[in-house]
Short mmCIF file of C-alpha atoms and ligand atoms in Angstrom, two decimals:
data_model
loop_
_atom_site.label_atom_id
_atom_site.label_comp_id
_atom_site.label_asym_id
_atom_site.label_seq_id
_atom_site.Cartn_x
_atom_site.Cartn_y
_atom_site.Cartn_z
CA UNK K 1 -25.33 -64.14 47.00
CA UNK K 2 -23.60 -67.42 45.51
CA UNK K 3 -23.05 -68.55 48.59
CA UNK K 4 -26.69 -68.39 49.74
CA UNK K 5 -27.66 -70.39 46.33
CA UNK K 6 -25.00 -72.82 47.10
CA UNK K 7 -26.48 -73.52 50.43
CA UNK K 8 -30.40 -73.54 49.64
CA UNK K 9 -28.91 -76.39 46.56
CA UNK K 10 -26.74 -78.34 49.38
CA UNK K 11 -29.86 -78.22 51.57
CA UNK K 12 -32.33 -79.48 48.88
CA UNK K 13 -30.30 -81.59 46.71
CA UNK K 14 -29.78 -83.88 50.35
CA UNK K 15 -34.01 -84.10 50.43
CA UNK K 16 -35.14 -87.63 49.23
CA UNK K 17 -38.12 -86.28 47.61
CA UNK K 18 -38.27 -82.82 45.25
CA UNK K 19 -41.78 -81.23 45.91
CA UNK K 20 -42.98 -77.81 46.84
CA UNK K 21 -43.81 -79.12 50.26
CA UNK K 22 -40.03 -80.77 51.13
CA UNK K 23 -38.70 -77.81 49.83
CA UNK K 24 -40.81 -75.26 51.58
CA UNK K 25 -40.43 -77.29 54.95
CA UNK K 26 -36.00 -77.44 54.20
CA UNK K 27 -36.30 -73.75 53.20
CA UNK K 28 -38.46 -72.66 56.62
CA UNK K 29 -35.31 -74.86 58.48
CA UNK K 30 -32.62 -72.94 56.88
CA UNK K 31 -34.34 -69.78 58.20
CA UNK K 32 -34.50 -66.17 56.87
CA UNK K 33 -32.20 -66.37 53.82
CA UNK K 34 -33.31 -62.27 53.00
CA UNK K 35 -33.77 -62.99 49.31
CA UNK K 36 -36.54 -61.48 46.81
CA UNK K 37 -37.45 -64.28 45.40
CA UNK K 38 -36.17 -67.94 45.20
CA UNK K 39 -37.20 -70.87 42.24
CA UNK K 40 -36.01 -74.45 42.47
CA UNK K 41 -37.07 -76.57 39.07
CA UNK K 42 -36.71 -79.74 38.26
CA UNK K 43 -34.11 -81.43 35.27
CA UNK K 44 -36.53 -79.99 32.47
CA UNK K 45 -36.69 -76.32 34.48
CA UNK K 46 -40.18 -76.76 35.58
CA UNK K 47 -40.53 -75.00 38.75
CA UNK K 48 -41.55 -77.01 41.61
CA UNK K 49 -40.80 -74.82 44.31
CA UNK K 50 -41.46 -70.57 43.91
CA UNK K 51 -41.71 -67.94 46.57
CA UNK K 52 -44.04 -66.36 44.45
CA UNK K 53 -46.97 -69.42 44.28
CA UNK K 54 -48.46 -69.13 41.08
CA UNK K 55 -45.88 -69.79 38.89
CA UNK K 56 -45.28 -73.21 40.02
CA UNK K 57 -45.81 -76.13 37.69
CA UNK K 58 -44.48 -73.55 34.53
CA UNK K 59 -40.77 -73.29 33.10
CA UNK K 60 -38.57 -70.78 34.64
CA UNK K 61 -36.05 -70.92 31.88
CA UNK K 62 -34.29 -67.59 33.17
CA UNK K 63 -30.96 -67.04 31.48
CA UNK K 64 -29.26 -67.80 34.64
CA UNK K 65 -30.69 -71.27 34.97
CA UNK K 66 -30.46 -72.65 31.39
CA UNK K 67 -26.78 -72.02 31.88
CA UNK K 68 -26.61 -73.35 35.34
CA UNK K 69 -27.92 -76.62 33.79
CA UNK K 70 -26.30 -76.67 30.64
CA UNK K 71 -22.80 -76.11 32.43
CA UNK K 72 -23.62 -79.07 35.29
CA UNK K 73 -22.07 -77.57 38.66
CA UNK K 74 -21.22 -74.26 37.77
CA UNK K 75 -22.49 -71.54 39.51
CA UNK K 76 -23.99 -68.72 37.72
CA UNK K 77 -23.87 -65.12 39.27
CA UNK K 78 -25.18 -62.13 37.40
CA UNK K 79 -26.71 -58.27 38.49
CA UNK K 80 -27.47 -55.62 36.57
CA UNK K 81 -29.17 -52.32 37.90
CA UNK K 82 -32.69 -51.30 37.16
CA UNK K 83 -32.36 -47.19 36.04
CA UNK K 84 -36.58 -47.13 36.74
CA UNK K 85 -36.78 -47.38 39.87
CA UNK K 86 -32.99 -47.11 41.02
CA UNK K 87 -32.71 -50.66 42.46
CA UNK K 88 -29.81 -53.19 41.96
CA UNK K 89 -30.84 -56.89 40.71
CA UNK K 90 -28.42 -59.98 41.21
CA UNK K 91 -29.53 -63.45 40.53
CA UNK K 92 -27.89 -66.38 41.23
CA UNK K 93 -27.88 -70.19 40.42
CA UNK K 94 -26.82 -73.60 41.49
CA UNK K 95 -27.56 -76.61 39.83
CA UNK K 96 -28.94 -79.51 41.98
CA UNK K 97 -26.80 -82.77 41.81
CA UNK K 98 -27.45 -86.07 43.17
CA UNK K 99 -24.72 -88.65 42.59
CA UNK K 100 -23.22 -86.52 39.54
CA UNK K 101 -26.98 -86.20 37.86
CA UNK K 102 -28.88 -83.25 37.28
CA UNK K 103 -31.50 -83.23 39.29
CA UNK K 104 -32.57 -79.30 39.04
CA UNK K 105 -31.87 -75.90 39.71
CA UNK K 106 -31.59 -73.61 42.68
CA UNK K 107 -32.55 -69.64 42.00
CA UNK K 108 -32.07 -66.47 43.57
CA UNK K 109 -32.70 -62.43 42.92
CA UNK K 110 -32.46 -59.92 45.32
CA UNK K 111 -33.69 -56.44 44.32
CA UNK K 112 -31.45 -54.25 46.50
CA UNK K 113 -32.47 -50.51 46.56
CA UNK K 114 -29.67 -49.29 49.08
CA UNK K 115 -26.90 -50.36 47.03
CA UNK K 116 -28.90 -49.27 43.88
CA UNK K 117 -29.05 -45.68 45.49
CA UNK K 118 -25.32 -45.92 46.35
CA UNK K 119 -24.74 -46.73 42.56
CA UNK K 120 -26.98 -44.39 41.33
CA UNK K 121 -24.92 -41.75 43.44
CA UNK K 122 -21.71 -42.67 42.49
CA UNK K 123 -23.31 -42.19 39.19
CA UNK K 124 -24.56 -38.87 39.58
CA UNK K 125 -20.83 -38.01 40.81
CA UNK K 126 -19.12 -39.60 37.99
CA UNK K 127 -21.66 -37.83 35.82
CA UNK K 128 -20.95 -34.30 37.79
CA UNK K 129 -16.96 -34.89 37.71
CA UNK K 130 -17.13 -35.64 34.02
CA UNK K 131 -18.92 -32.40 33.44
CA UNK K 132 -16.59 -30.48 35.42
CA UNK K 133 -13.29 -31.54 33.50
CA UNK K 134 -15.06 -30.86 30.34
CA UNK K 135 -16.29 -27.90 31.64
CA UNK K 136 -12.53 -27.23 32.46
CA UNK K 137 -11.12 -28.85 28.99
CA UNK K 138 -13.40 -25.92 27.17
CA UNK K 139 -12.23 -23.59 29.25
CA UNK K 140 -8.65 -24.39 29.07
CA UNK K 141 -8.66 -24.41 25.26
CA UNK K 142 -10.29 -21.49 25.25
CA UNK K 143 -8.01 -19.45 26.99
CA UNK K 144 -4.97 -21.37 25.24
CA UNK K 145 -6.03 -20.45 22.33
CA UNK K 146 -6.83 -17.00 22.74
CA UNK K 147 -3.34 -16.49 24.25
CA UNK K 148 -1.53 -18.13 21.30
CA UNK K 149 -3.74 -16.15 18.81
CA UNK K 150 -2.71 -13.19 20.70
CA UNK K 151 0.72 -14.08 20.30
CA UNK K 152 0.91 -14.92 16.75
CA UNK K 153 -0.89 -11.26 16.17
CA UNK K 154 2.13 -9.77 18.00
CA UNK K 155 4.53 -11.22 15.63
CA UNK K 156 2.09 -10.40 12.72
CA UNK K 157 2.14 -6.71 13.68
CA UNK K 158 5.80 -6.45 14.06
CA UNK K 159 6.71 -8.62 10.38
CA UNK K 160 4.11 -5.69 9.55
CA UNK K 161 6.27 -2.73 11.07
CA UNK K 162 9.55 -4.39 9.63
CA UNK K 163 8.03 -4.65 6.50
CA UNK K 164 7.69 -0.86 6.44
CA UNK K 165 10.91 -0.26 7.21
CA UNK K 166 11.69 0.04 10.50
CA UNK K 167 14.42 -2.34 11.45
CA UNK K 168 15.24 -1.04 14.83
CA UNK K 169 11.63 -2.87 15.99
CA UNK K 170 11.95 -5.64 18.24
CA UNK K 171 9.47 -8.42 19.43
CA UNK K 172 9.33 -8.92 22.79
CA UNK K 173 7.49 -13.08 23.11
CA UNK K 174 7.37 -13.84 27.02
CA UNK K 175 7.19 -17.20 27.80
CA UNK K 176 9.08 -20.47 26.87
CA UNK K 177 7.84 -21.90 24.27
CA UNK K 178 8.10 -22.40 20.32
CA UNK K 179 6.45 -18.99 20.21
CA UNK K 180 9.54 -17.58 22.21
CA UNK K 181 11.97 -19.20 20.16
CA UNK K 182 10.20 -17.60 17.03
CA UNK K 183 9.92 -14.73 18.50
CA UNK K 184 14.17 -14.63 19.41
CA UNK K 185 14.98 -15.83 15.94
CA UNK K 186 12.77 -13.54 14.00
CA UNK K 187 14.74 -11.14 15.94
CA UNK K 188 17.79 -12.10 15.54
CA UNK K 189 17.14 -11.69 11.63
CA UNK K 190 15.76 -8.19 12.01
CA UNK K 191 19.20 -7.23 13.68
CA UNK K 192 20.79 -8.70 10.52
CA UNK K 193 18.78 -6.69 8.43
CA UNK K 194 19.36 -3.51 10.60
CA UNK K 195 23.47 -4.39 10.32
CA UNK K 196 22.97 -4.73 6.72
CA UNK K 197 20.79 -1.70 5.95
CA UNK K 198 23.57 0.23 8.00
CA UNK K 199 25.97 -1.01 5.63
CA UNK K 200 24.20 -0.43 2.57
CA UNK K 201 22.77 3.15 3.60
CA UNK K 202 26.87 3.81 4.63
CA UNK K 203 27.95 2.45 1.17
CA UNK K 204 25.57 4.73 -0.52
CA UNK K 205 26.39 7.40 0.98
CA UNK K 206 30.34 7.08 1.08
CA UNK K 207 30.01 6.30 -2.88
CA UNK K 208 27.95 8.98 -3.54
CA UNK K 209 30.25 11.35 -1.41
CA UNK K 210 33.33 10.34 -3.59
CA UNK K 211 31.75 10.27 -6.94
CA UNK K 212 30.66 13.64 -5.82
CA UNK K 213 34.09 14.89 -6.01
CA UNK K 214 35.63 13.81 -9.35
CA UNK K 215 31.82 15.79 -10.46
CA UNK K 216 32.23 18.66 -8.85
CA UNK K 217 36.00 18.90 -10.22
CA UNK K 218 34.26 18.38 -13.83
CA UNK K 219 31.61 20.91 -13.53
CA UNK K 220 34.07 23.64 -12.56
CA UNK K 221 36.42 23.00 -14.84
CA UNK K 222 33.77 23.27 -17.19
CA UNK K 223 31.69 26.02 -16.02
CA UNK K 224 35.37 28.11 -15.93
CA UNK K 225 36.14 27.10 -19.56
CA UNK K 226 32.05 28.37 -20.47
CA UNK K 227 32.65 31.41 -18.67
CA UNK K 228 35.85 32.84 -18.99
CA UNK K 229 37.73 33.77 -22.21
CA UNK K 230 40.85 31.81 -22.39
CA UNK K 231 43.38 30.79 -24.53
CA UNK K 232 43.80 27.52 -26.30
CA UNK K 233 46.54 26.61 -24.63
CA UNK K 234 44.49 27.19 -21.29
CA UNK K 235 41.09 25.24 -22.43
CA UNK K 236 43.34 22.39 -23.64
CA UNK K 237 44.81 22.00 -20.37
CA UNK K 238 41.86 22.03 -18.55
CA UNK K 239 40.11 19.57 -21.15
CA UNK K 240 42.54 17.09 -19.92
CA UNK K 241 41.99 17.64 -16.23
CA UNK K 242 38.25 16.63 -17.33
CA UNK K 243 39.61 13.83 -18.95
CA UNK K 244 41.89 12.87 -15.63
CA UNK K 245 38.64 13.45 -13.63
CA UNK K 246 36.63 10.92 -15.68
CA UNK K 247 39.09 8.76 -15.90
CA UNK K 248 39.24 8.58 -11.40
CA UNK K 249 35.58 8.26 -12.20
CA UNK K 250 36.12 5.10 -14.04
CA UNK K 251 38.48 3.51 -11.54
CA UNK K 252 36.06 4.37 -8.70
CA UNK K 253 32.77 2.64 -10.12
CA UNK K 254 35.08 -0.20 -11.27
CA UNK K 255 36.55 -0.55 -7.43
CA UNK K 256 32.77 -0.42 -6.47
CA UNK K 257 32.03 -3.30 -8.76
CA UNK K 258 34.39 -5.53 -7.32
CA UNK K 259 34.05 -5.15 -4.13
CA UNK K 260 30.44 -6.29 -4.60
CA UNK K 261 31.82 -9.16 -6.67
CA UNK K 262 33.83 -9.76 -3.44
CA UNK K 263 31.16 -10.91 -1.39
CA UNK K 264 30.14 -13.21 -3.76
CA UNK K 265 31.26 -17.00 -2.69
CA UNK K 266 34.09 -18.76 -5.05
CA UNK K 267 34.41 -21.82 -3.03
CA UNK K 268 33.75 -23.95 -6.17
CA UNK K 269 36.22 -22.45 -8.03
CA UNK K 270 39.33 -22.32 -6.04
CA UNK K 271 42.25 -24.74 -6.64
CA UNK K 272 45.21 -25.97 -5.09
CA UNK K 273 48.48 -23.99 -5.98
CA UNK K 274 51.68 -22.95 -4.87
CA UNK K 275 51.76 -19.03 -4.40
CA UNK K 276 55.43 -18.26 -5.98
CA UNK K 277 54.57 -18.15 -9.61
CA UNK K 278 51.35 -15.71 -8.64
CA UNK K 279 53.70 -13.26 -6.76
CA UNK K 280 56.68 -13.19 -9.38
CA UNK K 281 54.15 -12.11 -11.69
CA UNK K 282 52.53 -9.53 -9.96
CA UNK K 283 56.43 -8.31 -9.00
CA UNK K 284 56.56 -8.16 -12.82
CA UNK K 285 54.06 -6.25 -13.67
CA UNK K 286 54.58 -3.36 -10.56
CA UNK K 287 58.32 -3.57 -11.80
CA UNK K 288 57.64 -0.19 -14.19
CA UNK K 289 55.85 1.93 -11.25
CA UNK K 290 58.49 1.34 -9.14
CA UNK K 291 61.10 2.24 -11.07
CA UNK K 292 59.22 5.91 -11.46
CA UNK K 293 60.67 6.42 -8.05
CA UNK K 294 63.95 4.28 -7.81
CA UNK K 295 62.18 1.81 -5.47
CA UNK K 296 64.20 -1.46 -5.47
CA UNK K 297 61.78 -4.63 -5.47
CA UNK K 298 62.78 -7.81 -3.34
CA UNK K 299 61.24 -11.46 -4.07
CA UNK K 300 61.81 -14.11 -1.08
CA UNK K 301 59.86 -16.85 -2.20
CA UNK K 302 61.81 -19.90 -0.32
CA UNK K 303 59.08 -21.33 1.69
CA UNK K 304 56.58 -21.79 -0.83
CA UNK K 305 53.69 -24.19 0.37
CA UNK K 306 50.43 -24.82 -1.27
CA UNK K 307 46.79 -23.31 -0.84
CA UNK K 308 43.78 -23.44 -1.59
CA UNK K 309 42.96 -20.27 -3.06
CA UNK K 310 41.20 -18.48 -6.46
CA UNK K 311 44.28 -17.73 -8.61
CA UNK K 312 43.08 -14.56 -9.82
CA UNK K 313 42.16 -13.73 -6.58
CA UNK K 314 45.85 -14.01 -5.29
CA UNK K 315 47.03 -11.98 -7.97
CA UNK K 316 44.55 -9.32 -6.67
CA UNK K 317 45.44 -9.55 -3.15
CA UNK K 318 49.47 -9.29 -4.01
CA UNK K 319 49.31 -6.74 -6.71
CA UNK K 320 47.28 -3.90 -4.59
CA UNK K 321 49.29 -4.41 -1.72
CA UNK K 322 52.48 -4.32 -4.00
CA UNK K 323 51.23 -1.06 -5.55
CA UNK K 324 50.58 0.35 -2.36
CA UNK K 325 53.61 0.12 -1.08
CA UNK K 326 54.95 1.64 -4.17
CA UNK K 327 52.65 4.56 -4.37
CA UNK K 328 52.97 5.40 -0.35
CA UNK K 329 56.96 4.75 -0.45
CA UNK K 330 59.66 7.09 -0.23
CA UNK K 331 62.14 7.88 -3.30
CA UNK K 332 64.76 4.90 -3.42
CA UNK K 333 62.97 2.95 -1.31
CA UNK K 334 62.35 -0.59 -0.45
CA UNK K 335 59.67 -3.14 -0.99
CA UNK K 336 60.09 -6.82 -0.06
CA UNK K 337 57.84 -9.44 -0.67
CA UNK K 338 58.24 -12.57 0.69
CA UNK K 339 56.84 -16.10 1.74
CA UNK K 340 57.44 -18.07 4.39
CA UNK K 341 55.06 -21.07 6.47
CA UNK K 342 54.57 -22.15 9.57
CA UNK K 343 53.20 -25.38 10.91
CA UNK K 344 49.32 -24.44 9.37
CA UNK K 345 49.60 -21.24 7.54
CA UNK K 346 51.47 -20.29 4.45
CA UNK K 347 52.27 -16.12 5.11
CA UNK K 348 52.84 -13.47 2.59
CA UNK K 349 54.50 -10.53 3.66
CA UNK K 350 54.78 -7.22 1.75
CA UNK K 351 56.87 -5.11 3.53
CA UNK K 352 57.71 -1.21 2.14
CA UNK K 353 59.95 1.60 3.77
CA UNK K 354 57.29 4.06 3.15
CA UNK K 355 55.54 6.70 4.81
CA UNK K 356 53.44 4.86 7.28
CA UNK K 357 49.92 4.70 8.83
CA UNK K 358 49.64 6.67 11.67
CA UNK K 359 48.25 4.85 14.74
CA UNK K 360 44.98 6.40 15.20
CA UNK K 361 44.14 5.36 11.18
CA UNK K 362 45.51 1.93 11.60
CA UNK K 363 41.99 0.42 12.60
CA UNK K 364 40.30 1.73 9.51
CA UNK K 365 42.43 1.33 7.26
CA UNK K 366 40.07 -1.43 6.00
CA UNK K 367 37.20 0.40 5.66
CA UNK K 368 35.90 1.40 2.40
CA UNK K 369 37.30 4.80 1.09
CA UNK K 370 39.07 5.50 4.13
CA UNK K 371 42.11 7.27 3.15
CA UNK K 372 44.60 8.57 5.57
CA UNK K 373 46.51 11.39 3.55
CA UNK K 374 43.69 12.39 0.61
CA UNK K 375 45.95 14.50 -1.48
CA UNK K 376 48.16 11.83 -1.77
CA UNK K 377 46.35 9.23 -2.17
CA UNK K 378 44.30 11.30 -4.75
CA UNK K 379 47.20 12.57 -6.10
CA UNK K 380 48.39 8.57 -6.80
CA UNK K 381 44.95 7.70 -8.21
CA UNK K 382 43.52 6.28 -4.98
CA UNK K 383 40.16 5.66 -4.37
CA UNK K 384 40.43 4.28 -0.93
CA UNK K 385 38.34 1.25 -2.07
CA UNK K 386 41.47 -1.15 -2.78
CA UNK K 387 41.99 -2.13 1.48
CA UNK K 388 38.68 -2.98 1.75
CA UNK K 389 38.58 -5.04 -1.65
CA UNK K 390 41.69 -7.02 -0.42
CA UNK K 391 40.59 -7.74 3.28
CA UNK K 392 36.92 -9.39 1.20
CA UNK K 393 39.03 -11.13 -0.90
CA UNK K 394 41.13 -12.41 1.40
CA UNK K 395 38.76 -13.37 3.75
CA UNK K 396 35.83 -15.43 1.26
CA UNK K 397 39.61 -17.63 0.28
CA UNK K 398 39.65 -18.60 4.18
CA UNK K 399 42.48 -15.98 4.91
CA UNK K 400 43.51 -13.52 7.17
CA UNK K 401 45.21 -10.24 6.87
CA UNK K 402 46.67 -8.06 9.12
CA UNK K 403 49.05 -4.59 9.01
CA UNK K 404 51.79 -3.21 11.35
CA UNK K 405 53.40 0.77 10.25
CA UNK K 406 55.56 2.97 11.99
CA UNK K 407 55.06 6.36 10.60
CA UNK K 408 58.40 7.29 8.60
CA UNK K 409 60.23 4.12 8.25
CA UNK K 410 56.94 1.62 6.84
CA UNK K 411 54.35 -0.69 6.69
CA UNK K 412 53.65 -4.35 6.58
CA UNK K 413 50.94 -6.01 5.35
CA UNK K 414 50.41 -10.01 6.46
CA UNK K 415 48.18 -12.28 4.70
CA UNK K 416 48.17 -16.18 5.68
CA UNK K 417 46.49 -18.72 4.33
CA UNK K 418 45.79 -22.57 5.74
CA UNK K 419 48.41 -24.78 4.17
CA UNK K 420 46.81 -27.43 1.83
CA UNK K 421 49.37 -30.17 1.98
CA UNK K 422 48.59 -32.99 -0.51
CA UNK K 423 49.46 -36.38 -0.03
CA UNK K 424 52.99 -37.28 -1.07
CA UNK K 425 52.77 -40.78 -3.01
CA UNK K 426 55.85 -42.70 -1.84
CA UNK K 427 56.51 -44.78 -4.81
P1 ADP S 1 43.86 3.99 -2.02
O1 ADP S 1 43.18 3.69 -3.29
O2 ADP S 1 43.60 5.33 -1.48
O3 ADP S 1 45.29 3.59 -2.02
P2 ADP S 1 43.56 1.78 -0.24
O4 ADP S 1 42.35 1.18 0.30
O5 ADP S 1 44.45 0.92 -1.03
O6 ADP S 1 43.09 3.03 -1.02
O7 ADP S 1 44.33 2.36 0.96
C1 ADP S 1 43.69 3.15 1.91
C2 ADP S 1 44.62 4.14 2.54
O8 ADP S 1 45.57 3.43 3.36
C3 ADP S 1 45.46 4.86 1.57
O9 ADP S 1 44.79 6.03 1.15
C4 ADP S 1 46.69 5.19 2.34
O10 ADP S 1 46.53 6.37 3.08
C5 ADP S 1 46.84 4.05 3.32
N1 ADP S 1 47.81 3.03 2.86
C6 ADP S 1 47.56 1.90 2.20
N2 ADP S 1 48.69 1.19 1.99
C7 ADP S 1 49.69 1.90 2.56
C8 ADP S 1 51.10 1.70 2.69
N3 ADP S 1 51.71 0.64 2.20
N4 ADP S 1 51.79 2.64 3.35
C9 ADP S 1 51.20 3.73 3.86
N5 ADP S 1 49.87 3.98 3.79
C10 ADP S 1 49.11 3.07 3.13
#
């Protein structure tokens, strides 16, 4: 289209004289140039020379002219497409020079229907594309959205059925999204729960089971003192049973207490100390009991190191194994207690000459109220509480405890610690 403008201006700008006959006569030489319409003006835009007659001798100040002339031999090119009656429009136009001076403009416009049509299909297709994808976008977020509200329901319902009690529920998500990953973790919590209910439903019931006992003891002893006639002797005697009954009472909900004070955390609290002073104490204070049964004591404290550990909870620890190995010990017996490290761990040992554990009872001997001979350990005031007390102990002051019997000659318990060596100041 430029190109045609650029020729009709060479063409005319070479005629001596600008008139609508020299540029008709120059425009029949060039031949067809298949344009709508074509204008040449003069400098002041009159037109001198119009395919379409009538409008010679007026101003065709079209857009594309003024700036033609303003910019002096710049070409100006512009289209735009008519939505009436689906035709395209481009107009073009050359200034005339002669010598470098403005001597008028050259203008074109074709009104092209074809490519018009072809535009106004490509239209219609843009148009019909657009509505597809947003017809697919709807459709899309529809569906994702109904999924992931299904989803979210699921978990919904089964917080619901956990809620009511059922811990055993599980929720099963699909897929591998965030919704999975919610899905696995709220799981994983309703297992914890489940372990934890186990526990508490099995602590319940094993407290209730030996608080049962000492009760049941009472309530005969009482019901026989009610119902038969005996003598004061008799009734005093049994008085104090009540009284021994109550008092096994005592210990038990005490033992219960602490072992729920066990699980609480001391980290704040715990300090570094050597363990030797701790252990000659408890020694000290077990000295009496063991003397009941001619049962020598032993202190090997040499390789003290220090720890970082709850004082009162060491004295715990050493004391109930120390009276264990007193009260399940044999007459003249042994216990040794004793400290040694090695390259990480400071180890306490209590070792007795006692009775035993047998092997089968040696893997809950932890548990809580586990006893392995209940007469005796009834008989000694046990509750079977103080194993389990020690291992929690042990275990919130970042230790580890472990036991090794032979059934007849004794048992020893292990309990290490990590070694908390300070920094030695060489001055
Ligand atoms: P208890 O209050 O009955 O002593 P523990 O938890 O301290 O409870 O101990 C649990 C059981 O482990 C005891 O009843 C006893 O049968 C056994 N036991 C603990 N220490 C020893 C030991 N040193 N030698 C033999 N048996 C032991």
């Amino acid at each position: 289209m430029i190109e045609k403008c650029q020729l009709a201006a060479s063409e005319i700008s070479a005629l001596e004289v600008l008139n609508n006959s020299t540029i008709s006569e120059a425009v029949t030489q060039m031949g067809s140039l298949k344009v709508t319409r074509m204008i040449v003006t003069d400098q002041s835009g009159m037109i001198i020379y119009d395919t379409q007659p009538d409008r010679i001798g007026t101003y065709g100040l079209f857009p594309e002219i003024v700036v033609a002339m303003r910019d002096r031999g710049n070409d100006v090119f512009s289209w735009w497409y008519h939505y009436r009656d689906g035709a395209m429009q481009s107009h073009a136009a050359t200034p005339l020079l002669s010598y470098g001076n403005l001597i008028g403009c050259v203008y074109i416009m074709e009104h092209d229907t074809t490519q018009g049509a072809m535009i106004e299909s490509l239209q219609r297709t843009v148009l019909q594309v657009t509505l597809i994808l947003e017809l697919a976008v709807i459709l899309f977020s529809f569906t994702f959205s109904k999924t992931f509200s299904r989803r979210l329901q699921q978990i919904m319902t089964s917080m619901r059925i956990i809620r009511d009690g059922d811990y055993t529920h599980k929720v099963n998500m699909g897929g591998h999204d965030e919704l999975t990953f919610l899905g696995d973790e709220f799981n994983d919590l309703t297992e914890r729960l489940n372990t934890s209910e186990q526990k508490r439903q099995r602590f319940i019931s094993d407290a209730s089971h030996e608080l049962k006992t000492p009760l049941a003891s009472i309530k005969l002893l009482t019901d026989s003192i009610l119902q038969n006639d005996m003598d004061l002797v008799t009734i005093r005697e049994f008085v104090g049973d009540i009284g021994d009954e109550a008092e096994r009472l005592n210990r038990i909900t005490s033992k219960m207490l602490s072992l729920t004070k066990a699980d609480i955390d001391i980290a704040a609290d715990s300090e570094i100390i050597y363990m030797g002073p701790t252990l000659e104490r408890v020694a000290r204070m077990v000295s009496s009991l063991a003397q009941q049964s001619n049962i020598d004591i032993a202190l090997n404290l040499e390789q003290d190191s220090p720890v970082l550990i709850l004082e009162d909870d060491l004295y715990q620890i050493a004391f109930n194994l120390a009276e264990n190995g007193i009260k399940y010990n044999v007459p003249n017996g042994k216990l040794s207690i004793s400290l040694r490290r090695t390259d990480d761990n400071a180890i306490l040992q209590i070792t007795d000459t006692g009775v035993g554990i047998p092997e089968d009872a040696i893997g809950h001997i932890f548990e809580r109220f586990f006893r392995v001979d209940k007469a005796r350990s009834r008989a000694s005031g046990g509750s079977g509480l103080g194993l389990a007390i020690v291992r929690a102990i042990v275990l919130r002051n970042r230790g580890d405890i472990s036991v090794e019997s032979v059934v007849g000659q004794g048992t020893t318990f292990t309990v290490s610690f990590p070694v908390f060596d300070t920094e030695v100041d060489p001055e």
